[in-house]
PDB file of C-alpha atoms in Angstrom:
ATOM      1  CA  UNK A   1      72.796  16.249 -93.419  1.00 50.00           C
ATOM      2  CA  UNK A   2      73.931  14.153 -90.505  1.00 44.00           C
ATOM      3  CA  UNK A   3      76.930  15.190 -88.418  1.00 46.00           C
ATOM      4  CA  UNK A   4      78.087  11.613 -87.838  1.00 42.00           C
ATOM      5  CA  UNK A   5      80.748  10.034 -89.997  1.00 43.00           C
ATOM      6  CA  UNK A   6      80.176   7.389 -92.626  1.00 43.00           C
ATOM      7  CA  UNK A   7      78.644   4.043 -91.517  1.00 44.00           C
ATOM      8  CA  UNK A   8      77.236   5.631 -88.341  1.00 44.00           C
ATOM      9  CA  UNK A   9      80.598   5.697 -86.597  1.00 43.00           C
ATOM     10  CA  UNK A  10      81.258   8.624 -84.313  1.00 42.00           C
ATOM     11  CA  UNK A  11      84.563  10.501 -84.105  1.00 45.00           C
ATOM     12  CA  UNK A  12      85.905   8.107 -81.430  1.00 44.00           C
ATOM     13  CA  UNK A  13      85.475   5.023 -83.579  1.00 46.00           C
ATOM     14  CA  UNK A  14      82.291   3.669 -81.981  1.00 45.00           C
ATOM     15  CA  UNK A  15      78.792   3.958 -83.321  1.00 43.00           C
ATOM     16  CA  UNK A  16      76.516   6.702 -82.085  1.00 43.00           C
ATOM     17  CA  UNK A  17      74.983   4.265 -79.578  1.00 44.00           C
ATOM     18  CA  UNK A  18      78.225   2.552 -78.575  1.00 46.00           C
ATOM     19  CA  UNK A  19      81.374   4.109 -77.086  1.00 48.00           C
ATOM     20  CA  UNK A  20      84.756   3.257 -78.616  1.00 48.00           C
ATOM     21  CA  UNK A  21      86.492   0.194 -77.206  1.00 51.00           C
ATOM     22  CA  UNK A  22      90.098  -0.576 -76.467  1.00 53.00           C
ATOM     23  CA  UNK A  23      92.960   0.543 -74.321  1.00 60.00           C
ATOM     24  CA  UNK A  24      93.098   0.447 -70.551  1.00 61.00           C
ATOM     25  CA  UNK A  25      89.559   1.760 -70.233  1.00 66.00           C
ATOM     26  CA  UNK A  26      88.188  -1.059 -72.381  1.00 72.00           C
ATOM     27  CA  UNK A  27      90.065  -3.687 -70.359  1.00 70.00           C
ATOM     28  CA  UNK A  28      88.861  -2.199 -67.072  1.00 70.00           C
ATOM     29  CA  UNK A  29      85.296  -2.100 -68.353  1.00 72.00           C
ATOM     30  CA  UNK A  30      85.507  -5.734 -69.449  1.00 71.00           C
ATOM     31  CA  UNK A  31      86.859  -6.735 -66.031  1.00 70.00           C
ATOM     32  CA  UNK A  32      84.049  -4.816 -64.321  1.00 66.00           C
ATOM     33  CA  UNK A  33      81.415  -6.438 -66.547  1.00 70.00           C
ATOM     34  CA  UNK A  34      82.877  -9.875 -65.843  1.00 70.00           C
ATOM     35  CA  UNK A  35      82.705  -9.189 -62.106  1.00 70.00           C
ATOM     36  CA  UNK A  36      79.099  -7.980 -62.290  1.00 74.00           C
ATOM     37  CA  UNK A  37      78.140 -11.010 -64.413  1.00 77.00           C
ATOM     38  CA  UNK A  38      79.816 -13.397 -61.964  1.00 78.00           C
ATOM     39  CA  UNK A  39      78.044 -11.760 -59.023  1.00 80.00           C
ATOM     40  CA  UNK A  40      74.711 -12.029 -60.818  1.00 85.00           C
ATOM     41  CA  UNK A  41      75.353 -15.687 -61.601  1.00 85.00           C
ATOM     42  CA  UNK A  42      76.265 -16.327 -57.973  1.00 84.00           C
ATOM     43  CA  UNK A  43      73.074 -14.653 -56.737  1.00 88.00           C
ATOM     44  CA  UNK A  44      70.935 -16.574 -59.241  1.00 89.00           C
ATOM     45  CA  UNK A  45      72.540 -19.902 -58.278  1.00 87.00           C
ATOM     46  CA  UNK A  46      71.997 -19.207 -54.580  1.00 88.00           C
ATOM     47  CA  UNK A  47      68.374 -18.158 -55.176  1.00 91.00           C
ATOM     48  CA  UNK A  48      67.689 -21.297 -57.209  1.00 91.00           C
ATOM     49  CA  UNK A  49      69.307 -23.522 -54.571  1.00 88.00           C
ATOM     50  CA  UNK A  50      67.055 -21.863 -51.993  1.00 89.00           C
ATOM     51  CA  UNK A  51      64.132 -22.726 -54.306  1.00 92.00           C
ATOM     52  CA  UNK A  52      62.962 -19.114 -54.396  1.00 93.00           C
ATOM     53  CA  UNK A  53      61.310 -17.468 -57.371  1.00 95.00           C
ATOM     54  CA  UNK A  54      62.298 -13.941 -58.316  1.00 94.00           C
ATOM     55  CA  UNK A  55      58.957 -12.713 -56.990  1.00 96.00           C
ATOM     56  CA  UNK A  56      59.475 -14.449 -53.657  1.00 95.00           C
ATOM     57  CA  UNK A  57      62.953 -12.994 -53.292  1.00 95.00           C
ATOM     58  CA  UNK A  58      61.644  -9.571 -54.328  1.00 95.00           C
ATOM     59  CA  UNK A  59      59.089  -9.722 -51.526  1.00 96.00           C
ATOM     60  CA  UNK A  60      61.773 -10.771 -49.029  1.00 95.00           C
ATOM     61  CA  UNK A  61      64.183  -8.004 -50.061  1.00 94.00           C
ATOM     62  CA  UNK A  62      61.746  -5.164 -50.855  1.00 95.00           C
ATOM     63  CA  UNK A  63      63.434  -4.902 -54.270  1.00 94.00           C
ATOM     64  CA  UNK A  64      61.452  -5.253 -57.498  1.00 95.00           C
ATOM     65  CA  UNK A  65      61.652  -8.580 -59.289  1.00 92.00           C
ATOM     66  CA  UNK A  66      62.567  -6.736 -62.513  1.00 95.00           C
ATOM     67  CA  UNK A  67      65.602  -5.145 -60.834  1.00 95.00           C
ATOM     68  CA  UNK A  68      66.637  -8.455 -59.244  1.00 94.00           C
ATOM     69  CA  UNK A  69      66.437 -10.073 -62.673  1.00 94.00           C
ATOM     70  CA  UNK A  70      68.692  -7.366 -64.097  1.00 93.00           C
ATOM     71  CA  UNK A  71      71.185  -7.880 -61.252  1.00 90.00           C
ATOM     72  CA  UNK A  72      71.223 -11.632 -61.921  1.00 90.00           C
ATOM     73  CA  UNK A  73      71.839 -11.021 -65.627  1.00 89.00           C
ATOM     74  CA  UNK A  74      74.736  -8.674 -64.865  1.00 85.00           C
ATOM     75  CA  UNK A  75      72.999  -5.552 -66.126  1.00 88.00           C
ATOM     76  CA  UNK A  76      73.256  -3.699 -62.799  1.00 84.00           C
ATOM     77  CA  UNK A  77      75.703  -3.599 -59.900  1.00 82.00           C
ATOM     78  CA  UNK A  78      73.481  -3.588 -56.813  1.00 85.00           C
ATOM     79  CA  UNK A  79      73.969  -1.085 -54.020  1.00 85.00           C
ATOM     80  CA  UNK A  80      75.310  -2.081 -50.622  1.00 83.00           C
ATOM     81  CA  UNK A  81      71.783  -1.932 -49.198  1.00 89.00           C
ATOM     82  CA  UNK A  82      70.424  -4.249 -51.909  1.00 90.00           C
ATOM     83  CA  UNK A  83      73.341  -6.681 -51.484  1.00 87.00           C
ATOM     84  CA  UNK A  84      72.667  -6.864 -47.756  1.00 88.00           C
ATOM     85  CA  UNK A  85      68.976  -7.522 -48.385  1.00 92.00           C
ATOM     86  CA  UNK A  86      69.809 -10.266 -50.881  1.00 92.00           C
ATOM     87  CA  UNK A  87      72.342 -11.845 -48.502  1.00 90.00           C
ATOM     88  CA  UNK A  88      69.776 -11.823 -45.690  1.00 91.00           C
ATOM     89  CA  UNK A  89      67.075 -13.339 -47.900  1.00 92.00           C
ATOM     90  CA  UNK A  90      69.441 -16.109 -49.018  1.00 90.00           C
ATOM     91  CA  UNK A  91      70.788 -16.665 -45.485  1.00 88.00           C
ATOM     92  CA  UNK A  92      74.310 -15.813 -46.621  1.00 86.00           C
ATOM     93  CA  UNK A  93      77.042 -13.976 -44.759  1.00 83.00           C
ATOM     94  CA  UNK A  94      76.935 -10.332 -45.860  1.00 77.00           C
ATOM     95  CA  UNK A  95      80.743 -10.071 -45.880  1.00 80.00           C
ATOM     96  CA  UNK A  96      80.976 -13.016 -48.280  1.00 76.00           C
ATOM     97  CA  UNK A  97      78.416 -11.382 -50.538  1.00 73.00           C
ATOM     98  CA  UNK A  98      80.361  -8.102 -50.426  1.00 71.00           C
ATOM     99  CA  UNK A  99      83.589  -9.869 -51.353  1.00 72.00           C
ATOM    100  CA  UNK A 100      81.751 -11.593 -54.206  1.00 66.00           C
ATOM    101  CA  UNK A 101      80.675  -8.136 -55.377  1.00 63.00           C
ATOM    102  CA  UNK A 102      84.300  -6.981 -55.298  1.00 64.00           C
ATOM    103  CA  UNK A 103      83.882  -4.717 -52.296  1.00 62.00           C
ATOM    104  CA  UNK A 104      86.449  -5.156 -49.559  1.00 56.00           C
ATOM    105  CA  UNK A 105      85.462  -5.384 -45.939  1.00 51.00           C
ATOM    106  CA  UNK A 106      87.410  -4.466 -42.822  1.00 53.00           C
ATOM    107  CA  UNK A 107      88.611  -8.080 -42.487  1.00 50.00           C
ATOM    108  CA  UNK A 108      90.018  -8.013 -46.035  1.00 47.00           C
ATOM    109  CA  UNK A 109      91.969  -4.835 -45.377  1.00 46.00           C
ATOM    110  CA  UNK A 110      93.554  -6.190 -42.189  1.00 46.00           C
ATOM    111  CA  UNK A 111      94.936  -9.357 -43.799  1.00 44.00           C
ATOM    112  CA  UNK A 112      98.714  -9.302 -44.074  1.00 43.00           C
ATOM    113  CA  UNK A 113     101.087 -10.880 -46.594  1.00 42.00           C
ATOM    114  CA  UNK A 114      98.522 -12.367 -48.937  1.00 42.00           C
ATOM    115  CA  UNK A 115     100.338 -14.706 -51.287  1.00 47.00           C
ATOM    116  CA  UNK A 116      99.891 -14.261 -55.028  1.00 47.00           C
ATOM    117  CA  UNK A 117      97.697 -16.832 -56.743  1.00 49.00           C
ATOM    118  CA  UNK A 118      99.426 -19.786 -58.335  1.00 50.00           C
ATOM    119  CA  UNK A 119      98.075 -22.756 -60.224  1.00 52.00           C
ATOM    120  CA  UNK A 120      98.393 -24.871 -57.067  1.00 54.00           C
ATOM    121  CA  UNK A 121      96.442 -22.277 -55.061  1.00 59.00           C
ATOM    122  CA  UNK A 122      93.502 -22.768 -57.431  1.00 59.00           C
ATOM    123  CA  UNK A 123      93.554 -26.482 -56.651  1.00 61.00           C
ATOM    124  CA  UNK A 124      93.872 -25.711 -52.929  1.00 79.00           C
ATOM    125  CA  UNK A 125      90.936 -23.302 -53.059  1.00 81.00           C
ATOM    126  CA  UNK A 126      88.707 -25.841 -54.780  1.00 81.00           C
ATOM    127  CA  UNK A 127      89.793 -28.524 -52.295  1.00 82.00           C
ATOM    128  CA  UNK A 128      88.856 -26.266 -49.380  1.00 83.00           C
ATOM    129  CA  UNK A 129      85.441 -25.590 -50.909  1.00 84.00           C
ATOM    130  CA  UNK A 130      84.857 -29.320 -51.478  1.00 82.00           C
ATOM    131  CA  UNK A 131      85.924 -30.166 -47.908  1.00 82.00           C
ATOM    132  CA  UNK A 132      83.800 -27.544 -46.125  1.00 82.00           C
ATOM    133  CA  UNK A 133      81.104 -29.484 -44.219  1.00 81.00           C
ATOM    134  CA  UNK A 134      78.923 -26.372 -43.885  1.00 84.00           C
ATOM    135  CA  UNK A 135      78.205 -26.330 -47.632  1.00 82.00           C
ATOM    136  CA  UNK A 136      75.706 -28.481 -49.473  1.00 86.00           C
ATOM    137  CA  UNK A 137      76.821 -30.197 -52.669  1.00 86.00           C
ATOM    138  CA  UNK A 138      74.834 -27.641 -54.698  1.00 85.00           C
ATOM    139  CA  UNK A 139      76.565 -24.762 -52.895  1.00 85.00           C
ATOM    140  CA  UNK A 140      79.982 -26.340 -53.493  1.00 82.00           C
ATOM    141  CA  UNK A 141      79.248 -26.677 -57.196  1.00 84.00           C
ATOM    142  CA  UNK A 142      78.037 -23.068 -57.408  1.00 85.00           C
ATOM    143  CA  UNK A 143      81.050 -21.698 -55.513  1.00 84.00           C
ATOM    144  CA  UNK A 144      83.545 -23.646 -57.599  1.00 81.00           C
ATOM    145  CA  UNK A 145      81.810 -22.436 -60.770  1.00 82.00           C
ATOM    146  CA  UNK A 146      81.972 -18.809 -59.668  1.00 83.00           C
ATOM    147  CA  UNK A 147      85.585 -19.217 -58.513  1.00 81.00           C
ATOM    148  CA  UNK A 148      86.595 -20.708 -61.862  1.00 79.00           C
ATOM    149  CA  UNK A 149      84.834 -17.893 -63.724  1.00 78.00           C
ATOM    150  CA  UNK A 150      87.075 -15.389 -61.920  1.00 77.00           C
ATOM    151  CA  UNK A 151      90.275 -17.428 -62.271  1.00 74.00           C
ATOM    152  CA  UNK A 152      89.741 -18.240 -65.955  1.00 69.00           C
ATOM    153  CA  UNK A 153      89.270 -14.546 -66.802  1.00 61.00           C
ATOM    154  CA  UNK A 154      92.392 -13.423 -64.941  1.00 54.00           C
TER     155      UNK A 154
END
């Protein structure tokens, strides 16, 4: 006889292959997954704008194309070393990539009196992205999409 409960559910309420959901842990896990998915989407958008295939980026970063694909799909949170390699391959600022990954940098920690986000700050942020002459139109679109994915989930 099996030791699991009826319908394959384990003692915590989840199936044998799936942990139970809910509570603060479930919310934190969902937030983490959303962050990893957004990072992966950002990396994919940047790679596509650079007109690089996964294999080309893999060669440039010394990371397997299978792993890069999993990062882009939000299945893995890349290490600091991998993020730096990806940022270099895409000609992106490493600090920006680290912030996108949810890792603070020394500059983030030294900022004082950061105002809480308001609905007008979202408009201001998008306006700043649109007005930045260093960004191409494709980069603006990608950044606004990633920004909205974070704001809409908050």
